[in-house]
Each structure stands twice: as C-alpha cells, then as structure tokens.
Amino acid sequence: MKTVLISGGGIAGTALAALLGCRGFAPTVVERAPGLRGGGQAVDVRGVALEVAERLGVLERARAHRTRMRGMTVLDGDGQELYRSTESTISSGRLDSDDIELLRDDLVRILHDRATEGGGTERRGTEGRGARFVFGDGVTALDQDEDGVRVSFEHAEPRRYDLVVGADGLHSAVRRLAFGPEERYAHHLGMHLAIFSADNFLGLEDWQLWLRDGEAGYGVYPVRDNTELRISFGFAGEPLPEGRRDPQSQRAVVAERMAALRWETPRLLKALAEAPDVYCDTMTQIRMDRWSHGRVVLLGDAGYCASPLSGQGTSLALVGAHVLADALADALTRSDGDHRAAFTAYEERLRPFVELNQALATENPGGPAAEESVERAKNAISLDG
Ligand SMILES: Cc1cc2nc3c(=O)[nH]c(=O)nc-3n(C[C@H](O)[C@H](O)[C@H](O)COP(=O)(O)OP(=O)(O)OC[C@H]3O[C@@H](n4cnc5c(N)ncnc54)[C@H](O)[C@@H]3O)c2cc1C
C-alpha cells in the first residue's frame, strides 16, 4: 500500500485524505493547528465541485448545513441604503442556484468525518482504518531519494513516505521546502481581508449587510440560526512587513485601517478586539509553472490559490483533490505506481480549470466577476476526463 503524507487538514487535505482512503492508499494528514482549524466565513461549493461532494458521499450533509440568506442590503459610508436584493448576495451569488454556501468550519468537519470513517483522530496517534490525522505538528524537512521521501517534523520522529502532498494553504511549508520561497510565486492583489465572529448584536435575521467607503468596507451576516455574526473587513494596501504578521500586529493594523469608517464601525472594532478567532490575510494568488517536484506535489491554495476574491478557492480544492486522487489511483493500477505519470496527468487536466477560476478574481476590480464568467469557470472540467 502506498503511504501518502498530506500536510494541512483544511478543505483540500481532508478531501484528498477521504478520496485516497477509498482508493487503496494509506493517507496521514499532519495539521499544524491543535485540532480542526475553525474560523473564516462561508465558502462556496459550486459546479463540478458539487459532483465531487456527491462522490465523496457528503453532498446531502453539506446541503443540510447551507446558509439560508434571504438577501442583502448595500450601504454607503453613513449606513444609508444604496440598494437591496432578494435575488443574490455578495457572498454566495444567486440565491436560487444549486450551489452550496456553507461555513468553512462546517465543511472541514464534514470532510474530516468522512476521511476518518472506520479510523480515528488522535494527537500524534496510531494507525486507523480511515485516514490518520495528527494535530499540532508540521513538516520541517523533506529529503527525497529514488524510493521515497524522508520527512522530519517539529515534534514527531522522522518517517518515510512514498509521496508527500502540500495542502497547507497559501503560506505552504511544503511549497517552501520543495520549491523555494513564497515570494517567487505570490501575486498580491492589493487587498487585505480580516474575518471574525461576534454575537449577533445587530439583530440580523438571515440578511447580509455590506458597507463600502472608499478603499475599505465590510460585510456582516448572521450564522448559526442567527445567534452569531461573521464579519469580514476588507481594505486596500501592500502586504504587511515581516515584523507585523503576528496575530496581535495584524489586529492592530486592521483596527487602524478601519477606524475612519462610520456607521456601526466602532462596535464592530470592539468586537474585533474581543474576537477569539480572527483570520487575517492578504488577497494573494499563487501562480506556479509546476505543481510537482519529484515525489512532492501541491494541492489547493498551496499550489494555485485563487484568493477569496475569486469565490472559487474551495471548489478548486475539492476538484483538485479528486483529479489528483484519480490520477494516483490510475497510476497505481496502470503504470506500476509511477507517481510521475500521475502528477503529469494531474497538472495537465487541472491547469486550464485553475486558470479560468483564478481569472475570476481579477476580471472585475470593483466587485465580483460577472455571473456568466462564474458559470463558465465553475463547470470547466469533467471529473471523468
Ligand atoms: C482559518 C481559515 C479561514 C478561511 N476563511 C476563508 C473565508 O472566509 N473565505 C474564503 O474565501 N477563504 C477562506 N479561507 C481559505 C479557504 O479555506 C481556501 O482558499 C480554500 O478552501 C482552499 O483550501 P485549502 O485546503 O487549500 O487551504 P486552507 O483552507 O487554507 O487550509 C490549509 C490548512 O493547512 C494548515 N496549515 C498551514 N500551514 C501548515 C503547516 N506548516 N503544517 C501543517 N498544516 C498547516 C492550516 O491550518 C489549514 O488547516 C480560509 C482559510 C483558513 C485556514
């Protein structure tokens, strides 16, 4: 049985673990966070990614967790209504679509449950029948030879694997170790994003509010039966300098940049200061000529982050996981397990889909991409080749 180490237990890593587990591989996921990493707002499963969810057996559960927005209001800087819609929202697009918008936390948990069926979840634990998850650890070195990869970890003893997958997000450690520094591949889109939770002190009921004032703005919407708010602040600017990327400094920068905004901003900034979970990052795309190097391959944001501006990061991760799992399974049965053939097939099949979806983030600098572009991009691949 081929052993595969997957670095990162987000959407891409958990989906791949579930898909490889069903295809005769023994996947281990190593996740840096101490448990499944929560946080973030709602993400979208669209087009072909819905088929991946169906094949994974998680479509119905994902549908049951979908957000249930009735519409949205767009406000000017003083909180005055500019327009409202009951047909679409900025976060999810058309409300009558079959696509699923659900909280990132919920999707990761659903995929994790699927990946560990018959197995177990442990802290630096032992083998199970499903995928093995190791929390609170990370890869520190990769040494490849003809037969495998020797992986060193922050905590666990070094261990050999047949293959290593970097599914560890925008700031991937596997990418840095196997392909070189992030700066070579990162394309900053000129915006920052900060997402956090608060009690629903605005009393919103299945309704989104979006406020824009110059180069900054925010979206606020209720989740979890209207008991909580998810707030996303966005503002223009260059990436933070090296010394200001720790969580405390990030919060301070966000508060500075949003302080001039009016309406409910002071209460939202108070909520930011008290929030237990703040996801803060730049809007950045990762663009690479190759996603594999020897026995190491990249998946999801690690290899081809499209940025939240595209609205397609989660669907790319799910579809990418399916294409990679199929390519590896084919190689196992057809070409003596040659991972090179599998990685070539994965790159050739997925790249046009990735490029179309990355383009959504830059198509319209003032807002979301046109509906027709999203329709085309989300369906631009067939799972069966
Ligand atoms: C906390 C969080 C909140 C997010 N919120 C949003 C959002 O609101 N809207 C949106 O569009 N996108 C959001 N994203 C990004 C979105 O999840 C991805 O674009 C998309 O789902 C692709 O998923 P991914 O698995 O490739 O990357 P991610 O979902 O980023 O998952 C990467 C995983 O790898 C882990 N990791 C990172 N470094 C290491 C390491 N060195 N070793 C081991 N594990 C590591 C991370 O903890 C994370 O669990 C968020 C990501 C995170 C991590």
XYZ file of C-alpha atoms and ligand atoms in Angstrom:
438
model
C 0.000 0.000 0.000
C 1.341 3.466 -0.906
C 1.849 5.777 2.034
C 0.980 9.432 1.460
C 1.681 12.271 3.863
C -0.680 15.230 3.430
C 0.473 18.450 5.090
C -2.609 20.544 6.003
C -6.035 19.475 7.260
C -8.099 22.203 5.558
C -10.556 21.642 2.717
C -8.017 20.254 0.214
C -6.167 17.993 2.662
C -9.240 16.418 4.284
C -10.934 15.888 0.898
C -7.835 14.210 -0.535
C -7.484 12.015 2.562
C -11.084 10.823 2.131
C -10.619 10.192 -1.601
C -7.275 8.363 -1.240
C -8.584 6.249 1.623
C -11.250 4.851 -0.750
C -8.623 4.152 -3.447
C -6.283 1.841 -1.583
C -3.798 4.384 -0.203
C -2.803 4.928 3.425
C -3.034 8.708 3.932
C -1.769 10.545 7.005
C -2.723 14.191 7.482
C -0.484 16.409 9.596
C -2.204 19.654 10.645
C -0.362 22.447 12.417
C -3.379 23.598 14.464
C -4.168 21.685 17.683
C -7.490 20.465 16.206
C -9.588 21.033 13.084
C -8.964 24.707 12.336
C -12.138 26.801 12.608
C -12.664 30.392 11.565
C -13.444 32.078 8.286
C -16.790 32.877 6.766
C -18.985 30.998 4.381
C -17.357 29.323 1.382
C -18.951 28.044 -1.817
C -19.167 24.573 -3.342
C -20.085 25.179 -6.952
C -20.420 23.456 -10.322
C -18.207 20.387 -10.701
C -17.240 20.601 -7.018
C -20.837 19.584 -6.174
C -20.180 16.346 -8.061
C -17.032 15.789 -6.006
C -19.094 16.262 -2.842
C -21.630 13.745 -4.161
C -18.959 11.160 -4.994
C -17.494 11.673 -1.544
C -20.911 10.973 -0.046
C -21.082 14.344 1.728
C -23.414 16.293 -0.575
C -26.581 15.869 1.486
C -24.826 16.730 4.730
C -23.286 19.801 3.098
C -26.725 20.862 1.818
C -28.181 20.475 5.299
C -25.576 22.970 6.566
C -26.047 25.561 3.829
C -26.525 29.185 4.838
C -30.090 30.399 4.420
C -29.853 34.041 3.450
C -32.963 35.875 2.247
C -30.995 38.712 0.655
C -28.762 41.685 1.354
C -28.570 45.448 1.691
C -25.679 47.538 0.362
C -24.975 50.690 2.404
C -22.977 53.849 1.800
C -20.388 55.086 4.303
C -23.086 56.645 6.540
C -25.121 53.447 6.681
C -27.746 54.726 4.227
C -29.234 52.077 1.959
C -27.965 52.218 -1.635
C -29.862 49.150 -2.773
C -31.182 45.807 -1.634
C -31.618 42.438 -3.311
C -33.609 39.325 -2.540
C -32.172 37.579 -5.599
C -28.468 37.407 -4.816
C -25.890 38.210 -2.150
C -22.267 39.271 -2.493
C -21.028 36.196 -0.633
C -22.926 33.492 -2.495
C -24.209 34.886 -5.799
C -27.739 33.917 -6.883
C -29.926 32.587 -4.075
C -31.899 30.278 -6.399
C -28.716 28.468 -7.501
C -27.988 24.792 -6.747
C -24.564 25.795 -5.462
C -23.989 25.397 -1.737
C -22.751 28.166 0.521
C -21.767 26.883 3.975
C -19.422 27.850 6.788
C -15.851 26.766 6.195
C -15.806 25.229 9.710
C -18.757 23.004 8.844
C -17.294 21.799 5.559
C -13.934 20.903 7.129
C -15.722 18.935 9.873
C -17.923 17.082 7.356
C -14.903 16.141 5.205
C -12.902 15.117 8.265
C -15.709 12.817 9.451
C -15.768 11.217 6.009
C -11.986 10.821 5.885
C -11.782 9.163 9.293
C -14.744 6.793 8.961
C -13.513 3.481 10.296
C -10.419 5.197 11.606
C -9.719 7.671 14.344
C -8.475 11.124 15.159
C -5.583 11.353 17.519
C -2.954 13.723 18.730
C 0.215 12.169 17.344
C -1.677 8.848 17.453
C -1.645 5.398 15.919
C -2.929 3.865 12.681
C -6.642 3.618 11.998
C -8.533 2.164 9.044
C -9.551 5.568 7.722
C -7.087 8.395 7.247
C -4.835 9.110 10.186
C -4.856 12.720 11.454
C -2.007 14.141 13.508
C -2.729 17.552 15.033
C -0.311 20.082 16.475
C 2.660 19.177 14.290
C 4.225 20.237 10.987
C 6.810 19.279 8.403
C 10.286 20.812 8.819
C 12.393 18.994 6.177
C 11.899 16.788 3.101
C 14.690 14.538 1.824
C 13.792 12.730 -1.381
C 15.510 9.720 -2.942
C 14.559 7.156 -5.617
C 12.245 5.217 -3.313
C 10.532 7.762 -1.123
C 10.685 10.888 0.998
C 12.152 11.107 4.488
C 10.059 13.688 6.346
C 11.169 15.476 9.515
C 8.587 17.013 11.862
C 8.540 19.674 14.563
C 7.603 17.052 17.185
C 7.285 13.527 15.806
C 10.270 11.393 14.839
C 11.276 11.467 11.130
C 9.417 8.997 8.949
C 9.463 7.782 5.320
C 6.514 8.111 2.922
C 6.079 7.154 -0.726
C 4.606 10.559 -1.570
C 4.094 13.966 0.102
C 1.224 16.352 -0.703
C 1.398 20.011 0.298
C -2.198 21.025 1.084
C -1.081 23.535 3.688
C -2.633 26.664 2.245
C -1.427 29.993 0.922
C 1.703 30.031 3.120
C 2.545 26.365 2.460
C 5.575 24.951 4.277
C 5.828 22.082 1.764
C 5.980 24.565 -1.122
C 8.765 26.489 0.609
C 10.752 23.313 1.316
C 10.346 21.729 -2.136
C 10.021 24.722 -4.486
C 11.618 27.703 -2.721
C 10.389 30.916 -1.068
C 6.777 32.133 -1.289
C 7.844 35.448 -2.886
C 8.634 33.595 -6.137
C 5.036 32.515 -6.600
C 2.843 35.017 -4.690
C 0.935 37.744 -6.577
C -0.608 40.231 -4.183
C -3.966 41.577 -5.391
C -3.734 44.802 -3.376
C -6.335 43.956 -0.696
C -6.354 42.651 2.891
C -9.096 40.612 4.497
C -9.913 40.048 8.183
C -12.727 37.705 9.226
C -14.003 37.166 12.752
C -17.088 36.185 14.778
C -19.212 38.115 17.266
C -22.605 37.799 18.967
C -25.429 38.959 16.694
C -25.631 42.404 18.340
C -27.162 43.849 15.150
C -30.162 41.506 15.357
C -29.803 40.444 11.705
C -32.125 37.679 10.538
C -30.822 35.714 7.524
C -29.848 39.034 5.964
C -26.457 40.396 4.870
C -25.210 43.974 5.143
C -22.373 45.323 3.016
C -20.844 48.752 3.541
C -18.269 50.357 1.294
C -16.465 53.620 1.869
C -13.552 54.481 -0.424
C -10.910 51.758 -0.371
C -12.273 49.974 2.707
C -15.504 48.271 3.641
C -17.120 45.290 5.322
C -19.721 42.608 5.084
C -21.729 41.408 8.103
C -24.044 38.439 8.222
C -25.647 36.135 10.762
C -24.885 32.411 11.034
C -25.798 29.506 13.336
C -29.542 30.254 13.450
C -28.881 33.998 13.675
C -27.050 33.663 17.000
C -23.624 34.729 15.676
C -22.276 37.268 13.235
C -19.441 36.672 10.799
C -17.774 39.950 9.923
C -15.322 40.445 7.075
C -13.296 43.647 6.866
C -11.505 44.467 3.613
C -9.083 47.282 2.831
C -6.511 48.170 0.197
C -2.780 48.026 0.900
C 0.538 46.301 0.366
C 1.462 43.096 2.267
C 2.456 43.751 5.882
C 6.193 43.934 6.548
C 7.811 40.810 8.027
C 7.686 42.008 11.671
C 3.923 42.845 11.603
C 2.423 39.498 10.544
C 1.806 38.053 14.019
C -1.878 37.956 15.127
C -1.562 40.887 17.577
C 0.046 43.192 14.997
C -2.468 42.120 12.346
C -5.383 43.078 14.625
C -3.750 46.443 15.297
C -3.255 47.140 11.569
C -6.856 46.150 10.770
C -8.188 48.413 13.557
C -6.056 51.337 12.298
C -7.210 50.919 8.703
C -10.912 50.615 9.562
C -11.018 53.333 12.266
C -12.100 56.139 9.897
C -15.238 54.265 8.773
C -18.595 55.349 10.203
C -21.964 53.679 10.924
C -21.534 50.592 13.182
C -17.735 50.522 12.767
C -16.877 51.386 16.433
C -18.989 48.455 17.717
C -17.521 46.143 15.081
C -13.992 47.197 16.060
C -14.793 46.464 19.703
C -15.952 43.007 18.583
C -12.689 42.579 16.637
C -10.672 43.336 19.773
C -12.639 40.707 21.730
C -12.949 38.053 18.999
C -11.431 34.668 19.860
C -10.807 33.822 16.188
C -9.515 36.279 13.610
C -8.486 35.053 10.169
C -6.392 37.776 8.592
C -4.516 37.579 5.330
C -3.740 39.354 2.095
C -5.686 38.662 -1.071
C -2.958 36.809 -2.898
C -2.782 34.339 -5.759
C -0.200 31.589 -6.104
C 0.928 31.031 -9.684
C 3.448 28.293 -10.472
C 4.691 26.633 -13.661
C 4.778 23.214 -11.970
C 2.929 21.741 -9.007
C 5.165 18.722 -8.501
C 8.816 18.166 -7.731
C 9.916 14.535 -7.559
C 7.646 12.783 -5.064
C 6.167 16.016 -3.711
C 3.019 17.609 -5.152
C 0.925 20.679 -4.240
C -2.851 20.821 -3.894
C -5.362 23.644 -3.317
C -4.221 27.071 -2.123
C -0.657 25.784 -1.666
C -0.261 25.340 -5.433
C -2.842 27.589 -7.031
C -4.566 29.862 -4.511
C -7.155 31.902 -6.417
C -7.871 34.209 -3.391
C -11.246 34.824 -1.711
C -11.909 37.438 -4.412
C -12.460 34.564 -6.876
C -15.046 32.847 -4.650
C -13.680 29.577 -6.042
C -10.878 28.520 -3.648
C -12.943 25.789 -2.012
C -14.260 24.388 -5.288
C -10.714 24.366 -6.725
C -9.504 22.469 -3.657
C -12.270 19.840 -3.953
C -11.917 19.346 -7.701
C -8.101 19.337 -7.433
C -8.290 16.633 -4.743
C -10.499 14.473 -6.966
C -8.302 14.849 -10.064
C -5.151 14.082 -8.042
C -6.702 11.061 -6.279
C -7.888 9.624 -9.608
C -4.521 10.221 -11.279
C -2.718 8.448 -8.415
C -5.178 5.550 -8.429
C -4.782 5.178 -12.224
C -1.015 5.180 -11.928
C -1.211 2.541 -9.217
C -3.194 0.179 -11.413
C -1.896 1.033 -14.907
C 1.744 2.085 -14.794
C 3.411 0.297 -11.896
C 2.564 3.070 -9.487
C 4.630 5.646 -11.363
C 3.901 8.867 -9.482
C 5.487 10.933 -12.291
C 2.789 9.863 -14.751
C 0.151 10.627 -12.123
C 1.498 14.112 -11.381
C 1.760 14.935 -15.090
C -1.842 13.839 -15.673
C -2.997 15.865 -12.635
C -1.281 19.039 -13.865
C -2.423 18.676 -17.471
C -6.055 18.059 -16.568
C -6.371 20.675 -13.844
C -4.378 23.647 -15.125
C -6.964 25.084 -17.587
C -9.641 24.855 -14.869
C -7.375 26.630 -12.368
C -6.505 29.411 -14.811
C -10.146 30.151 -15.643
C -11.062 30.267 -11.959
C -8.084 32.401 -10.938
C -9.111 34.900 -13.619
C -12.422 35.482 -11.774
C -10.538 37.363 -9.045
C -9.134 39.957 -11.408
C -11.890 40.189 -14.028
C -13.752 42.983 -12.270
C -11.603 45.082 -9.882
C -14.696 46.806 -8.441
C -16.571 43.673 -7.285
C -17.488 40.065 -8.019
C -16.938 38.605 -11.505
C -19.853 38.536 -13.958
C -22.374 35.718 -13.448
C -21.643 34.233 -16.902
C -17.902 34.056 -16.120
C -18.564 32.232 -12.843
C -20.951 29.818 -14.604
C -18.342 29.030 -17.249
C -15.415 28.679 -14.843
C -17.138 26.515 -12.216
C -18.108 23.885 -14.822
C -14.967 23.984 -16.945
C -13.748 20.441 -16.228
C -15.188 16.946 -16.321
C -14.309 14.576 -13.468
C -14.157 11.600 -15.792
C -11.825 13.248 -18.260
C -8.867 29.727 9.160
C -9.163 29.935 7.705
C -10.242 30.731 7.334
C -10.524 30.944 5.984
N -11.588 31.718 5.660
C -11.907 31.922 4.368
C -13.035 32.701 4.003
O -13.737 33.189 4.853
N -13.305 32.896 2.695
C -12.524 32.325 1.720
O -12.806 32.518 0.539
N -11.458 31.572 2.043
C -11.130 31.357 3.332
N -10.031 30.610 3.656
C -9.254 29.981 2.566
C -10.030 28.800 2.017
O -10.282 27.866 3.021
C -9.223 28.194 0.903
O -8.992 29.169 -0.103
C -9.855 27.024 0.176
O -10.843 26.373 0.892
C -8.781 26.026 -0.243
O -8.466 25.242 0.876
P -7.031 24.675 1.236
O -7.289 23.425 1.992
O -6.164 24.630 0.042
O -6.400 25.772 2.196
P -6.823 26.168 3.684
O -8.301 26.083 3.856
O -6.137 27.440 3.959
O -6.206 25.001 4.596
C -4.829 24.865 4.842
C -4.650 24.082 6.126
O -3.264 23.840 6.316
C -2.913 24.133 7.649
N -1.505 24.506 7.668
C -0.946 25.686 7.326
N 0.386 25.595 7.442
C 0.677 24.336 7.859
C 1.889 23.626 8.146
N 3.075 24.230 8.052
N 1.808 22.330 8.538
C 0.580 21.723 8.656
N -0.582 22.350 8.424
C -0.533 23.628 8.008
C -3.855 25.253 8.061
O -4.005 25.348 9.465
C -5.150 24.824 7.373
O -5.899 23.938 8.164
C -9.702 30.370 4.984
C -8.614 29.571 5.356
C -8.333 29.351 6.705
C -7.149 28.472 7.093
